[in-house]
mmCIF file of C-alpha atoms in Angstrom:
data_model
loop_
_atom_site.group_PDB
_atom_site.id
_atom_site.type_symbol
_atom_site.label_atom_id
_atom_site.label_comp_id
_atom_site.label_asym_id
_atom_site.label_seq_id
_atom_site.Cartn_x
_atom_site.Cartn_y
_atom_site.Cartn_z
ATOM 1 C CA UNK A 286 -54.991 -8.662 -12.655
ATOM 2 C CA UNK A 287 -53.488 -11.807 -13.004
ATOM 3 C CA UNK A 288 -49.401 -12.309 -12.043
ATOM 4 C CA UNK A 289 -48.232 -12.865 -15.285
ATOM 5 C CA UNK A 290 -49.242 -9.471 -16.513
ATOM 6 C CA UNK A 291 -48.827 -7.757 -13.548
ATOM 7 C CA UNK A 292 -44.413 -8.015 -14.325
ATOM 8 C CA UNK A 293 -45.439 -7.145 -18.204
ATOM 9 C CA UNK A 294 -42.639 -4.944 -18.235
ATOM 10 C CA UNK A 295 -39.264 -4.329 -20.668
ATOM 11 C CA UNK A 296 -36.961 -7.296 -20.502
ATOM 12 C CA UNK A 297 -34.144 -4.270 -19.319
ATOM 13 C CA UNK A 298 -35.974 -3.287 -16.066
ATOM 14 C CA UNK A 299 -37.309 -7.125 -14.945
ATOM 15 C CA UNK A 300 -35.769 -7.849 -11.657
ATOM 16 C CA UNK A 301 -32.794 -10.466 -11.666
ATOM 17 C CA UNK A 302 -30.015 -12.097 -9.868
ATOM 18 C CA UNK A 303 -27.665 -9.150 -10.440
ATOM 19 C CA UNK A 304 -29.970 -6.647 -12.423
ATOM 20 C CA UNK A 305 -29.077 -4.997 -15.299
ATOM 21 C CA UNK A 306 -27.403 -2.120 -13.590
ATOM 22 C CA UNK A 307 -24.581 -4.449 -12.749
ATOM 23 C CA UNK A 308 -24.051 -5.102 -16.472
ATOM 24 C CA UNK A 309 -24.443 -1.642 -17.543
ATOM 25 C CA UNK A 310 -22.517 -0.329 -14.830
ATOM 26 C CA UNK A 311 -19.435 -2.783 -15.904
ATOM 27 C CA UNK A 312 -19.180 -1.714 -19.769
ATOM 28 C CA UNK A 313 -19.770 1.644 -19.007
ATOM 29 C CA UNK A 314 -16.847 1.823 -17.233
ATOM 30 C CA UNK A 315 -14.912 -0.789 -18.856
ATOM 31 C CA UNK A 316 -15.311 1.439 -22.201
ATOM 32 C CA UNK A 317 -14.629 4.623 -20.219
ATOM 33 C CA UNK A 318 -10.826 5.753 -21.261
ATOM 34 C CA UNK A 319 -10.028 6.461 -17.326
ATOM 35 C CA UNK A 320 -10.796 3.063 -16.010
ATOM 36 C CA UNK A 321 -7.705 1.545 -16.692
ATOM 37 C CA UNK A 322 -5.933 4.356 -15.314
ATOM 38 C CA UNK A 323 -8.497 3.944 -12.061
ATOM 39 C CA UNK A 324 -7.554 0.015 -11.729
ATOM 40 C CA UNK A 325 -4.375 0.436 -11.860
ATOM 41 C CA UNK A 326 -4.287 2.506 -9.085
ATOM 42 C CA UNK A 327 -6.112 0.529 -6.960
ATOM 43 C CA UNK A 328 -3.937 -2.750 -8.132
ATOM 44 C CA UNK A 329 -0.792 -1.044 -6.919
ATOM 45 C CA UNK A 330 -2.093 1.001 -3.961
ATOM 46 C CA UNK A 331 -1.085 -1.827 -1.613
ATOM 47 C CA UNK A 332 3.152 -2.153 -3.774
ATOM 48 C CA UNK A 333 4.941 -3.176 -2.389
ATOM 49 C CA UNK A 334 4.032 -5.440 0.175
ATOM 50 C CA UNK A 335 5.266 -3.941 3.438
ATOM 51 C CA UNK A 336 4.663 -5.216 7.475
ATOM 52 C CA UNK A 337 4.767 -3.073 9.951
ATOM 53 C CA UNK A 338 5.360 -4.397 13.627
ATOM 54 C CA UNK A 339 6.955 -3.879 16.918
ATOM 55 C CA UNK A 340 9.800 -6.094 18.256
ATOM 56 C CA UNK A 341 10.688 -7.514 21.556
ATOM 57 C CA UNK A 342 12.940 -4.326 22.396
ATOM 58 C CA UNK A 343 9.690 -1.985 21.323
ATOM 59 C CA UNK A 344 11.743 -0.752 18.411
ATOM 60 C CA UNK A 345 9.134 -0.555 15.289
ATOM 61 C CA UNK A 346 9.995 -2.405 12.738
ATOM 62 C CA UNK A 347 8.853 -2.318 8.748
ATOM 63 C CA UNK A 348 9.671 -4.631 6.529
ATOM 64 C CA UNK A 349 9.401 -4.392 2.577
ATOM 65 C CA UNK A 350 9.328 -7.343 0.022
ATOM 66 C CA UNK A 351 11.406 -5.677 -3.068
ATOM 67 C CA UNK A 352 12.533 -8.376 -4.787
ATOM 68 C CA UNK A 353 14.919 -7.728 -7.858
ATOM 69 C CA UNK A 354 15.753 -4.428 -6.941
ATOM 70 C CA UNK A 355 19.359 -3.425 -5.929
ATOM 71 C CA UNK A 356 20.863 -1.809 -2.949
ATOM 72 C CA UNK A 357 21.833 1.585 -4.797
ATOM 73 C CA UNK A 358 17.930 1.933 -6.381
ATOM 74 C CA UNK A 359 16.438 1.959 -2.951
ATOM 75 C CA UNK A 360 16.120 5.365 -0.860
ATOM 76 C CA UNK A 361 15.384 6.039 3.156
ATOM 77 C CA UNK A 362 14.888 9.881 3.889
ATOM 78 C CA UNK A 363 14.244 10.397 7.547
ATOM 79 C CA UNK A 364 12.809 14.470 8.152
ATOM 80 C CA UNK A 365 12.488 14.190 12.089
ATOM 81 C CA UNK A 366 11.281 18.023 11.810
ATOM 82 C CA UNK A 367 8.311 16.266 10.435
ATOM 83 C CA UNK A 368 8.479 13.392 12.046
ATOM 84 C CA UNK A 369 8.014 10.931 8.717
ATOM 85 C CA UNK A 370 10.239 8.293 6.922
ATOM 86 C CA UNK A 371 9.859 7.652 3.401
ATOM 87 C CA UNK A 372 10.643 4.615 1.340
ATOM 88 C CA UNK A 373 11.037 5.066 -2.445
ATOM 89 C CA UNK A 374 13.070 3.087 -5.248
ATOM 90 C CA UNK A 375 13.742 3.998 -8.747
ATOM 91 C CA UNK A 376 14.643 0.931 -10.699
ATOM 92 C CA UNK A 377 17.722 1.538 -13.166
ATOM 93 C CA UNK A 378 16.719 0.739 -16.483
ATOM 94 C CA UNK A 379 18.507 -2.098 -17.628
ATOM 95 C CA UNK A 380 19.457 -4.381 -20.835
ATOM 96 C CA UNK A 381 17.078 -6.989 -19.736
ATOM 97 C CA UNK A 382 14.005 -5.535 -19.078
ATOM 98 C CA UNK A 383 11.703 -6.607 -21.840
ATOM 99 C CA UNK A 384 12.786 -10.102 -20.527
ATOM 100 C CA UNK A 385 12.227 -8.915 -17.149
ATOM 101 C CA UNK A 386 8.996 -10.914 -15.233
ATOM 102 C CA UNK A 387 9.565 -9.830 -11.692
ATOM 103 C CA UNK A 388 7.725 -5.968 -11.260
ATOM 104 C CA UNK A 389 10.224 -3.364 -10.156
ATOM 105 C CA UNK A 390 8.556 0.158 -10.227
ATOM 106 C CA UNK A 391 8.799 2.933 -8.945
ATOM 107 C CA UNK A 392 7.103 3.555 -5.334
ATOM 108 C CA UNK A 393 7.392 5.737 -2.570
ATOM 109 C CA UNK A 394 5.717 5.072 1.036
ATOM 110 C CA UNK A 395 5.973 7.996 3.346
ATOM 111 C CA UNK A 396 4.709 6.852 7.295
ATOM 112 C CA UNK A 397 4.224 9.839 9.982
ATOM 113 C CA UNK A 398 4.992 9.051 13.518
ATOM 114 C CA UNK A 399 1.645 10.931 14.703
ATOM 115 C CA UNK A 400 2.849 10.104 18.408
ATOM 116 C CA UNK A 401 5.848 11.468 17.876
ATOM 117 C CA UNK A 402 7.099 8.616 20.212
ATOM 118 C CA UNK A 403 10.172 6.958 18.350
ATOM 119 C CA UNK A 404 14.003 8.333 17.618
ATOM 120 C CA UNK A 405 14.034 8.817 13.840
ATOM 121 C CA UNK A 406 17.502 9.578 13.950
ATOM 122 C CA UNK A 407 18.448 6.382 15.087
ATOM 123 C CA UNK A 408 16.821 4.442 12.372
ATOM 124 C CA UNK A 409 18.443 1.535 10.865
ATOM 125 C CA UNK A 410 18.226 -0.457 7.783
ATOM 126 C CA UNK A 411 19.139 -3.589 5.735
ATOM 127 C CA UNK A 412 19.025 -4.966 2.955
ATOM 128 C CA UNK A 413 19.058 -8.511 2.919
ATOM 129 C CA UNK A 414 17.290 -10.994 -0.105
ATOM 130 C CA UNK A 415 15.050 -8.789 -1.559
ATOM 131 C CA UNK A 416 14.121 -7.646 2.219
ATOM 132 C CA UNK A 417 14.503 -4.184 3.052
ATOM 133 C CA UNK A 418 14.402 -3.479 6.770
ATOM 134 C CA UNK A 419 13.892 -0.639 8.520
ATOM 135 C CA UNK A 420 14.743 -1.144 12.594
ATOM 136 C CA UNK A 421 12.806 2.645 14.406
ATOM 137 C CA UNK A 422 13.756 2.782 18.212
ATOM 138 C CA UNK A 423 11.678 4.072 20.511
ATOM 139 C CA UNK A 424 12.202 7.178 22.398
ATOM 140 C CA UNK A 425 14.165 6.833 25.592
ATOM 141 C CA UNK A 426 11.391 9.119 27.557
ATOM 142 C CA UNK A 427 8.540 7.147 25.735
ATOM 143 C CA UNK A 428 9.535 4.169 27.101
ATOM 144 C CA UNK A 429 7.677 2.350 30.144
ATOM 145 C CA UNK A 430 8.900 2.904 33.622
ATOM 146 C CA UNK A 431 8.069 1.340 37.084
ATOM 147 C CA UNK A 432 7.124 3.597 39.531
ATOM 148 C CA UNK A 433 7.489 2.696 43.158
ATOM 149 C CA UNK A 434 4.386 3.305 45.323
ATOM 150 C CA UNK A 435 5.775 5.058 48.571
#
């Protein structure tokens, strides 16, 4: 059996670069009705942009870019029975929105404090440029101490 008719097969199952299943794989779910719905998700999964980091004082600090959106849209609720925060907005609708092209939507971003090692109740926020800061102190007790070796 020679090579050439050895891979006498359908153009469909040759072997490529990609292989067909890539192709088929792609319009079958670019024609499927829920795949928009399914990349939209995963396009706004990650909104908004937030950082998350501890300062010099160990206070944790998380920081969210919300640009165009006012003071009285955004929300903090602090449950320290549960020991979460959660950051939502819900943008006013205003005149201007068809003529809008900065993305304000709505979004809520709910973080658990697992270690249960920082004072919720003392949480702080600004505002500031379309940069909304929230300041979480550390628990007194869960702080580091130096113990003298007698």
């Amino acid at each position: 059996m020679s090579n050439l008719t050895r891979y006498k097969q359908p153009i469909a199952t040759r072997p490529g670069l990609l292989g067909h299943h890539v192709f088929n794989t792609f319009f079958e779910d670019f024609m499927n009705p829920e795949y928009f719905q399914t990349s939209l998700n995963k396009t706004v999964s990650g909104y908004p942009v937030a950082d998350i980091y501890k300062n010099n004082e160990g206070s944790t600090v998380m920081e969210f870019a919300l640009a165009g959106f006012e003071k009285g849209e955004l929300n903090i609720d602090v449950q320290p029975e549960k020991r979460s925060i959660t950051v939502s907005a819900n943008p006013m609708d205003s005149e201007d929105r068809g003529t809008r092209r900065i993305a304000r939507r709505s979004f809520m971003k709910t973080y658990v404090n697992y270690d249960d090692n920082l004072d919720l109740t003392r949480a702080q926020a600004a505002y500031v440029n379309g940069l909304l800061t929230v300041v979480l102190p550390q628990r007194p007790e869960t702080q580091p101490v130096q113990i003298d070796i007698k």
